[in-house]
mmCIF file of C-alpha atoms in Angstrom:
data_model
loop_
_atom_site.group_PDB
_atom_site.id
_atom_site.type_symbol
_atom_site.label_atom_id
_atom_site.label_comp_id
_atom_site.label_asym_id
_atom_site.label_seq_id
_atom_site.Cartn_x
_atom_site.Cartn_y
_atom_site.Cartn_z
ATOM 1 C CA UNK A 26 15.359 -10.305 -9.544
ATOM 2 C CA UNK A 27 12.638 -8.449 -7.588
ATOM 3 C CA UNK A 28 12.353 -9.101 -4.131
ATOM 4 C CA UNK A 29 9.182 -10.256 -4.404
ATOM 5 C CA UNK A 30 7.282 -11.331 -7.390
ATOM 6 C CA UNK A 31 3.825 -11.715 -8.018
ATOM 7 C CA UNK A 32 1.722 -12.335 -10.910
ATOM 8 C CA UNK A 33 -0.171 -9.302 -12.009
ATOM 9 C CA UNK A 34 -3.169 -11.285 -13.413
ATOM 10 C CA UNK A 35 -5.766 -10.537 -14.067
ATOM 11 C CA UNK A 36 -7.558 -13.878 -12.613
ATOM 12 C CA UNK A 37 -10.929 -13.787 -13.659
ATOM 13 C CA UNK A 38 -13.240 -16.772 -11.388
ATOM 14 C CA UNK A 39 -16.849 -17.239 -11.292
ATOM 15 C CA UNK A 40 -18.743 -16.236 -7.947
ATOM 16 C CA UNK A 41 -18.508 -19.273 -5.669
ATOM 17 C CA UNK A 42 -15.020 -20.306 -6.832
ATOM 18 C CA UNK A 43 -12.006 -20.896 -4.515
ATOM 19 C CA UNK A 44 -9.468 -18.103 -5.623
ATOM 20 C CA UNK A 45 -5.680 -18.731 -4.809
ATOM 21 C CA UNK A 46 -3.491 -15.542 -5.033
ATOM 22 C CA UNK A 47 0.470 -16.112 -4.537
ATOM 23 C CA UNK A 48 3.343 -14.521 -4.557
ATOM 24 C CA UNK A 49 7.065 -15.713 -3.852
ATOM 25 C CA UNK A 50 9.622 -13.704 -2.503
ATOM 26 C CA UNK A 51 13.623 -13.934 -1.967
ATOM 27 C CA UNK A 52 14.649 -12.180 1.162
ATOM 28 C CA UNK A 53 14.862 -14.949 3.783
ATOM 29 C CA UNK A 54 14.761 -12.066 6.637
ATOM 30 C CA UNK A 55 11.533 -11.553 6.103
ATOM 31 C CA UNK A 56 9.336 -12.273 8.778
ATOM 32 C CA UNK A 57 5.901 -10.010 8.399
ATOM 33 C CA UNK A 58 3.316 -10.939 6.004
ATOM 34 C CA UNK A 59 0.651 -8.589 4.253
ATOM 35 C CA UNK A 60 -2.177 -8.839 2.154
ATOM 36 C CA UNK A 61 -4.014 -5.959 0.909
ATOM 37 C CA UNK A 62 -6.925 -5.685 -1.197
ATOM 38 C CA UNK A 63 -7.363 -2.448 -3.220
ATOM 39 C CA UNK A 64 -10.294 -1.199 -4.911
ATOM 40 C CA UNK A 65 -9.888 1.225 -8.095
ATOM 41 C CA UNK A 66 -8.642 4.486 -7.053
ATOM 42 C CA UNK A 67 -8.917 3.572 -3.319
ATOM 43 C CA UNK A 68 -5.923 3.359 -1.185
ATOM 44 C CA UNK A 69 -5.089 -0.173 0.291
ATOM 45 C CA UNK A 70 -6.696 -2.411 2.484
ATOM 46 C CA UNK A 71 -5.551 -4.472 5.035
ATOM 47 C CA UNK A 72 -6.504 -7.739 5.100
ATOM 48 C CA UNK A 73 -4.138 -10.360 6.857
ATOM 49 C CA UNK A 74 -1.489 -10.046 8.824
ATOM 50 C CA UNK A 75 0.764 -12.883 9.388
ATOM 51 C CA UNK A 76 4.473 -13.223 11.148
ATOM 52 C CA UNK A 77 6.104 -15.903 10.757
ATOM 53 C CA UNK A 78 5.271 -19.403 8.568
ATOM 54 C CA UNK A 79 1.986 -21.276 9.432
ATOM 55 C CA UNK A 80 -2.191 -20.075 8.226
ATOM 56 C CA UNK A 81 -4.494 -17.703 9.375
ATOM 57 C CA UNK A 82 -8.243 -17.469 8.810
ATOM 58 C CA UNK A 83 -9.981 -14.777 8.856
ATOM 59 C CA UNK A 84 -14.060 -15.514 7.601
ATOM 60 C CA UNK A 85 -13.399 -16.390 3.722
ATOM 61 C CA UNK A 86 -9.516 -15.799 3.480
ATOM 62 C CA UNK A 87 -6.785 -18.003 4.586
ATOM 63 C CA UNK A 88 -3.189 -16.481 4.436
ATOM 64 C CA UNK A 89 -0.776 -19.479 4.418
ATOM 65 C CA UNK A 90 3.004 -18.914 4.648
ATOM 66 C CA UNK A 91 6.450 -21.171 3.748
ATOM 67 C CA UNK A 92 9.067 -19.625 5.066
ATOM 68 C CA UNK A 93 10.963 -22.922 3.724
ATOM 69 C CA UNK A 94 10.249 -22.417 0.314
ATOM 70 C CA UNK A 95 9.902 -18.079 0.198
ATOM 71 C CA UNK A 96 6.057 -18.350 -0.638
ATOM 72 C CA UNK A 97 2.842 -17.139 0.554
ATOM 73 C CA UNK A 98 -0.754 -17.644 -0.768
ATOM 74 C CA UNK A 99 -4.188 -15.903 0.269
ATOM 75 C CA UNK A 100 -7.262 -18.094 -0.565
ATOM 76 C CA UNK A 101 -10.898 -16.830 -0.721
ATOM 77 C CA UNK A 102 -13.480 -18.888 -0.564
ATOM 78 C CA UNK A 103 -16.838 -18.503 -1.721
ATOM 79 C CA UNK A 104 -15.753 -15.451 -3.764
ATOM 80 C CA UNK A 105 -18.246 -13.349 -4.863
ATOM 81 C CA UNK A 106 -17.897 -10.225 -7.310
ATOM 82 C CA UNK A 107 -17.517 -7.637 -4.584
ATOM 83 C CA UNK A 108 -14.103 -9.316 -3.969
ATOM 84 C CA UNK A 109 -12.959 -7.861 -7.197
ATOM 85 C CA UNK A 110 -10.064 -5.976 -7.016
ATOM 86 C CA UNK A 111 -6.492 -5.978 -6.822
ATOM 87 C CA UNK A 112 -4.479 -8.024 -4.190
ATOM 88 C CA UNK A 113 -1.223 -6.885 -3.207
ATOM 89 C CA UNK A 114 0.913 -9.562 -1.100
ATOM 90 C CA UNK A 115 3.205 -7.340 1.039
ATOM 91 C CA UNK A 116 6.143 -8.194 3.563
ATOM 92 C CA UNK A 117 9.265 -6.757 5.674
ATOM 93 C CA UNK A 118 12.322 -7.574 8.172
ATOM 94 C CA UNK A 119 11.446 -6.304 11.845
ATOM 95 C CA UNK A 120 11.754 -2.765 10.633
ATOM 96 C CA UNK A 121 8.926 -0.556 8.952
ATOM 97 C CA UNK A 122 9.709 -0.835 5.248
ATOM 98 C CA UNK A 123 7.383 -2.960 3.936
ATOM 99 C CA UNK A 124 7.955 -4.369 -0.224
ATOM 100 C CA UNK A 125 5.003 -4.930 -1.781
ATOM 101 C CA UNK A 126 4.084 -7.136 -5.151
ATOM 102 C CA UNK A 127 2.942 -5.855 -8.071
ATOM 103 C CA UNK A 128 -0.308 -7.250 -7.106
ATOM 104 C CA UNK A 129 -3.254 -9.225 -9.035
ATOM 105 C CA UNK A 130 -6.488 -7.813 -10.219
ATOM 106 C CA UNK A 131 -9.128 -10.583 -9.579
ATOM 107 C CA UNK A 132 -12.709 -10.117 -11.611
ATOM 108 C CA UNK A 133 -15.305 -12.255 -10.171
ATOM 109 C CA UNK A 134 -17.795 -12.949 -12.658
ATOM 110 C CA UNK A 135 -21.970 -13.482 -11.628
ATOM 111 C CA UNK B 144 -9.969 0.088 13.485
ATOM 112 C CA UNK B 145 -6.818 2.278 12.414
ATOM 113 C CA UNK B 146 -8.704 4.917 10.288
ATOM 114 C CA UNK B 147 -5.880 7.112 7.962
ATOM 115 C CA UNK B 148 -7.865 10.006 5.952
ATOM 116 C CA UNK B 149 -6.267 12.434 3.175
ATOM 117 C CA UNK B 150 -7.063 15.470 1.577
ATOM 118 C CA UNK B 151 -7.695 15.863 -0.862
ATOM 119 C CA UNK B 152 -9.137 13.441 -2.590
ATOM 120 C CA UNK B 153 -8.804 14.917 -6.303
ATOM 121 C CA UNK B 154 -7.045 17.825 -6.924
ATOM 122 C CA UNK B 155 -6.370 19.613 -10.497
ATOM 123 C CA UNK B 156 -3.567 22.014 -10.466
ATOM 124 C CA UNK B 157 -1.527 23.995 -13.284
ATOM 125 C CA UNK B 158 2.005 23.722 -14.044
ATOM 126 C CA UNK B 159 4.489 25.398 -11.983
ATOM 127 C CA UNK B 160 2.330 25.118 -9.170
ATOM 128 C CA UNK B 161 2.312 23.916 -6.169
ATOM 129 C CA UNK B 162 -0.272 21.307 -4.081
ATOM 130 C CA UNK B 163 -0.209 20.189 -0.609
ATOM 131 C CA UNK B 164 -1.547 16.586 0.475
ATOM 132 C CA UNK B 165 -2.426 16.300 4.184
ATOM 133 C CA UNK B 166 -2.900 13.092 5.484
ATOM 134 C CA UNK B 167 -3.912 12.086 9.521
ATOM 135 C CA UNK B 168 -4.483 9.103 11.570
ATOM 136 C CA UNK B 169 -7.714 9.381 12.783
ATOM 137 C CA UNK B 170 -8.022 7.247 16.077
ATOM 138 C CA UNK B 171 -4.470 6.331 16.606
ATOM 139 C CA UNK B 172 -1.044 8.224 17.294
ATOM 140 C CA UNK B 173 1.515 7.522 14.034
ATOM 141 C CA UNK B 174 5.016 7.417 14.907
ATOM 142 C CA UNK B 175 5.640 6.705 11.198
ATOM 143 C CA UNK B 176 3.971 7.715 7.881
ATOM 144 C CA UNK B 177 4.544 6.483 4.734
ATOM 145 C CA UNK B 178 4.077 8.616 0.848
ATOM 146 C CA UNK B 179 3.624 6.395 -1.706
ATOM 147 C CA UNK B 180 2.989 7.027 -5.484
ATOM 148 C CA UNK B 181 0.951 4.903 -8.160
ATOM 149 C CA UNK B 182 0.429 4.865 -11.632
ATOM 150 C CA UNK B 183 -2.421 3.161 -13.255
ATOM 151 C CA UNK B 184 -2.255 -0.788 -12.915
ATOM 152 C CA UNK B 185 1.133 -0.301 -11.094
ATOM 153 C CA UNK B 186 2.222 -0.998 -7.494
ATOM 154 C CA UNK B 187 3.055 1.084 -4.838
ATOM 155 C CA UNK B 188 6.317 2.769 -5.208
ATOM 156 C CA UNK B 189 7.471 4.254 -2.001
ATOM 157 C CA UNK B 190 8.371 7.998 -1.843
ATOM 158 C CA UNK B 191 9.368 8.894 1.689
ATOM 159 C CA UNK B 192 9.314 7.500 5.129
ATOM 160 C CA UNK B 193 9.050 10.070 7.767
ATOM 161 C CA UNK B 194 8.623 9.728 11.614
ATOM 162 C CA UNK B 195 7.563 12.635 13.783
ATOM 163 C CA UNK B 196 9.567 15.005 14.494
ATOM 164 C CA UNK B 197 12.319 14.140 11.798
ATOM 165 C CA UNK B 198 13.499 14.963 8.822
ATOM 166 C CA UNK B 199 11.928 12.387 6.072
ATOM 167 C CA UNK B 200 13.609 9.762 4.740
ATOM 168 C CA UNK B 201 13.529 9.487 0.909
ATOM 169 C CA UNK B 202 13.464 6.714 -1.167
ATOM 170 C CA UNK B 203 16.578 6.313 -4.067
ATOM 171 C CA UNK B 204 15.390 8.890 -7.103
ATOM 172 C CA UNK B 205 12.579 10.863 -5.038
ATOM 173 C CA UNK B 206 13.603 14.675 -5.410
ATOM 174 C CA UNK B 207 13.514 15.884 -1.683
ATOM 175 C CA UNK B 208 13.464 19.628 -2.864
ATOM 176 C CA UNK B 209 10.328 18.760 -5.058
ATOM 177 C CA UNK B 210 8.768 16.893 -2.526
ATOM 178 C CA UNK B 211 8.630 18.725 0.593
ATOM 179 C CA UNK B 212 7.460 16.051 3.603
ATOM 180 C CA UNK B 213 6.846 17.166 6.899
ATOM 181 C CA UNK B 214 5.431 14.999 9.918
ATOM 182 C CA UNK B 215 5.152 17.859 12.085
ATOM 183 C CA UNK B 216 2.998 16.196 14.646
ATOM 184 C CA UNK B 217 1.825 12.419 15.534
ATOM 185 C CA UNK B 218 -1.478 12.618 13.770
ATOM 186 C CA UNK B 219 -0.151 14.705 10.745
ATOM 187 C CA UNK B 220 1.773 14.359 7.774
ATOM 188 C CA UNK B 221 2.041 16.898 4.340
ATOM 189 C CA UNK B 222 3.390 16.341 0.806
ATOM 190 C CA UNK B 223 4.239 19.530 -0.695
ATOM 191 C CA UNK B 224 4.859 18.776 -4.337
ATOM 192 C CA UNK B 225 6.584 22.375 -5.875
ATOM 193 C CA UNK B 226 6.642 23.314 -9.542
ATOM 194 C CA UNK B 227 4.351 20.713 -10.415
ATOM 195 C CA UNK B 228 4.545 18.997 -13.918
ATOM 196 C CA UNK B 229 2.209 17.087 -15.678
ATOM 197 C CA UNK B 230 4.697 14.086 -15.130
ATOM 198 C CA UNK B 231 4.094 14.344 -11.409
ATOM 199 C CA UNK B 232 0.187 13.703 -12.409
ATOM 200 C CA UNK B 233 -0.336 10.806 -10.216
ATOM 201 C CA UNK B 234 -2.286 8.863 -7.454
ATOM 202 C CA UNK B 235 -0.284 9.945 -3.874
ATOM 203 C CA UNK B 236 -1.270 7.308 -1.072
ATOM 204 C CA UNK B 237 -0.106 7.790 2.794
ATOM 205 C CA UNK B 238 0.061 5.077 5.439
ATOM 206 C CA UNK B 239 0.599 5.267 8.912
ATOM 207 C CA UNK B 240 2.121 2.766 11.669
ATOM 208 C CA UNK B 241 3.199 2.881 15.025
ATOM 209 C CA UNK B 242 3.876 0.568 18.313
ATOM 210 C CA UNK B 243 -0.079 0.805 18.858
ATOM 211 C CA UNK B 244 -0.716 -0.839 15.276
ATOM 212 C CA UNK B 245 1.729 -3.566 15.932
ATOM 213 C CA UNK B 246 3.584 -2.350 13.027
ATOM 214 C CA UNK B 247 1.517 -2.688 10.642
ATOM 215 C CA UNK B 248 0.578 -0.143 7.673
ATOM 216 C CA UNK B 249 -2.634 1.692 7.504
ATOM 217 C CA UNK B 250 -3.214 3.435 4.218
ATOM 218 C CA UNK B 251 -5.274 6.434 3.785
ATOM 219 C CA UNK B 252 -7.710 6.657 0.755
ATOM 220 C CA UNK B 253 -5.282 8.494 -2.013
ATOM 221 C CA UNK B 254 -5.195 11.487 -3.588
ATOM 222 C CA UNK B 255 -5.104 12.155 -6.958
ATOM 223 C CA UNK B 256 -3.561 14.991 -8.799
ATOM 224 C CA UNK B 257 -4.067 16.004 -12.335
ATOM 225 C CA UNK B 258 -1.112 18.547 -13.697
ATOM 226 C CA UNK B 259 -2.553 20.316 -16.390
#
């Protein structure tokens, strides 16, 4: 079993859509929360950073985490097709090295 | 923000040679830089972890002797890859963190190499 696990996708939506990206993970130590969103051939971006359970907003995205049941989401509202690209959900202990998912490629459709 | 850049961005190279990667934190002092590698529609897989001043750390199955690391100052880390091989054709990404970033991971735009 990986230690975290997320759906590769890809999610295709229509621009205004909600769009829920998850992943679920098995290391209980875990207590930093990622989400990246990478372009083709970019390097990553990041775009919430979470510790501990409980949301974040941040303009269109919400990061949610359940520490009680190992699983995060990222939701983005309004999406529109610039948002497509691939989301990798990303996490780690107190130390550095961070284990990312295999991420999802979203296509937002006009 | 934490700006990482690399260079450089798309490199072509022929077998049995060798390519250097430089990647730098722009506005911010990295105590920690990351080398990751990624095929198409794959995830990250991490390489190395090296902090400045140190020998790198390498990941389980990452040849240290073909891929020379060095983090030789706080705003600068190489990837040497020797004796390249169209096998090692691949997109290299670097991230950086320190105390400053609150830990977090800022990754640098990739690099690209081509083995022909």
């Amino acid at each position: 079993q990986k230690e975290v696990e997320q759906d590769p996708g890809p999610l295709s939506v229509p621009e205004g859509a909600i769009v829920s990206l998850n992943c679920t993970y098995s290391n209980s130590a875990f207590q930093y929360f990622m989400w990246y969103r990478q372009y083709s051939r970019k390097g990553p971006e990041l775009l919430m950073y979470t510790y501990s359970s409980g949301n974040k907003e941040d303009g269109r995205f919400t990061a949610q985490v359940d520490k009680s049941s190992k699983y995060i989401s990222l939701f983005i509202r309004d999406s529109q097709p610039s948002d497509s690209a691939t989301y990798l959900c990303a996490m780690k202990t107190g130390g550095f090295k961070t284990i990312f998912g295999a991420g999802t490629r979203l296509f937002v459709k006009a | 923000g934490a700006v990482v850049s690399q260079h450089p961005s798309w490199v072509i190279c022929k077998s049995g040679t060798s390519v250097k990667i430089e990647c730098r934190s722009l506005d911010f002092q990295a105590t920690t830089m990351f080398w990751y590698r990624q095929f198409p529609k794959q995830s990250l897989m991490l390489m190395a972890t090296s902090n400045e001043g140190s020998k790198a750390t390498y990941e389980q199955g990452v040849e240290k002797d073909k891929f020379l690391i060095n983090h030789a100052s706080l705003t600068l880390s190489t990837l040497t890859v020797t004796s390249a091989h169209p096998e090692d054709s691949s997109f290299y990404i670097c991230s950086a963190s320190s105390a400053g970033t609150g830990h977090e991971q800022y990754f640098g735009p990739g690099t690209r190499l081509t083995v022909t």
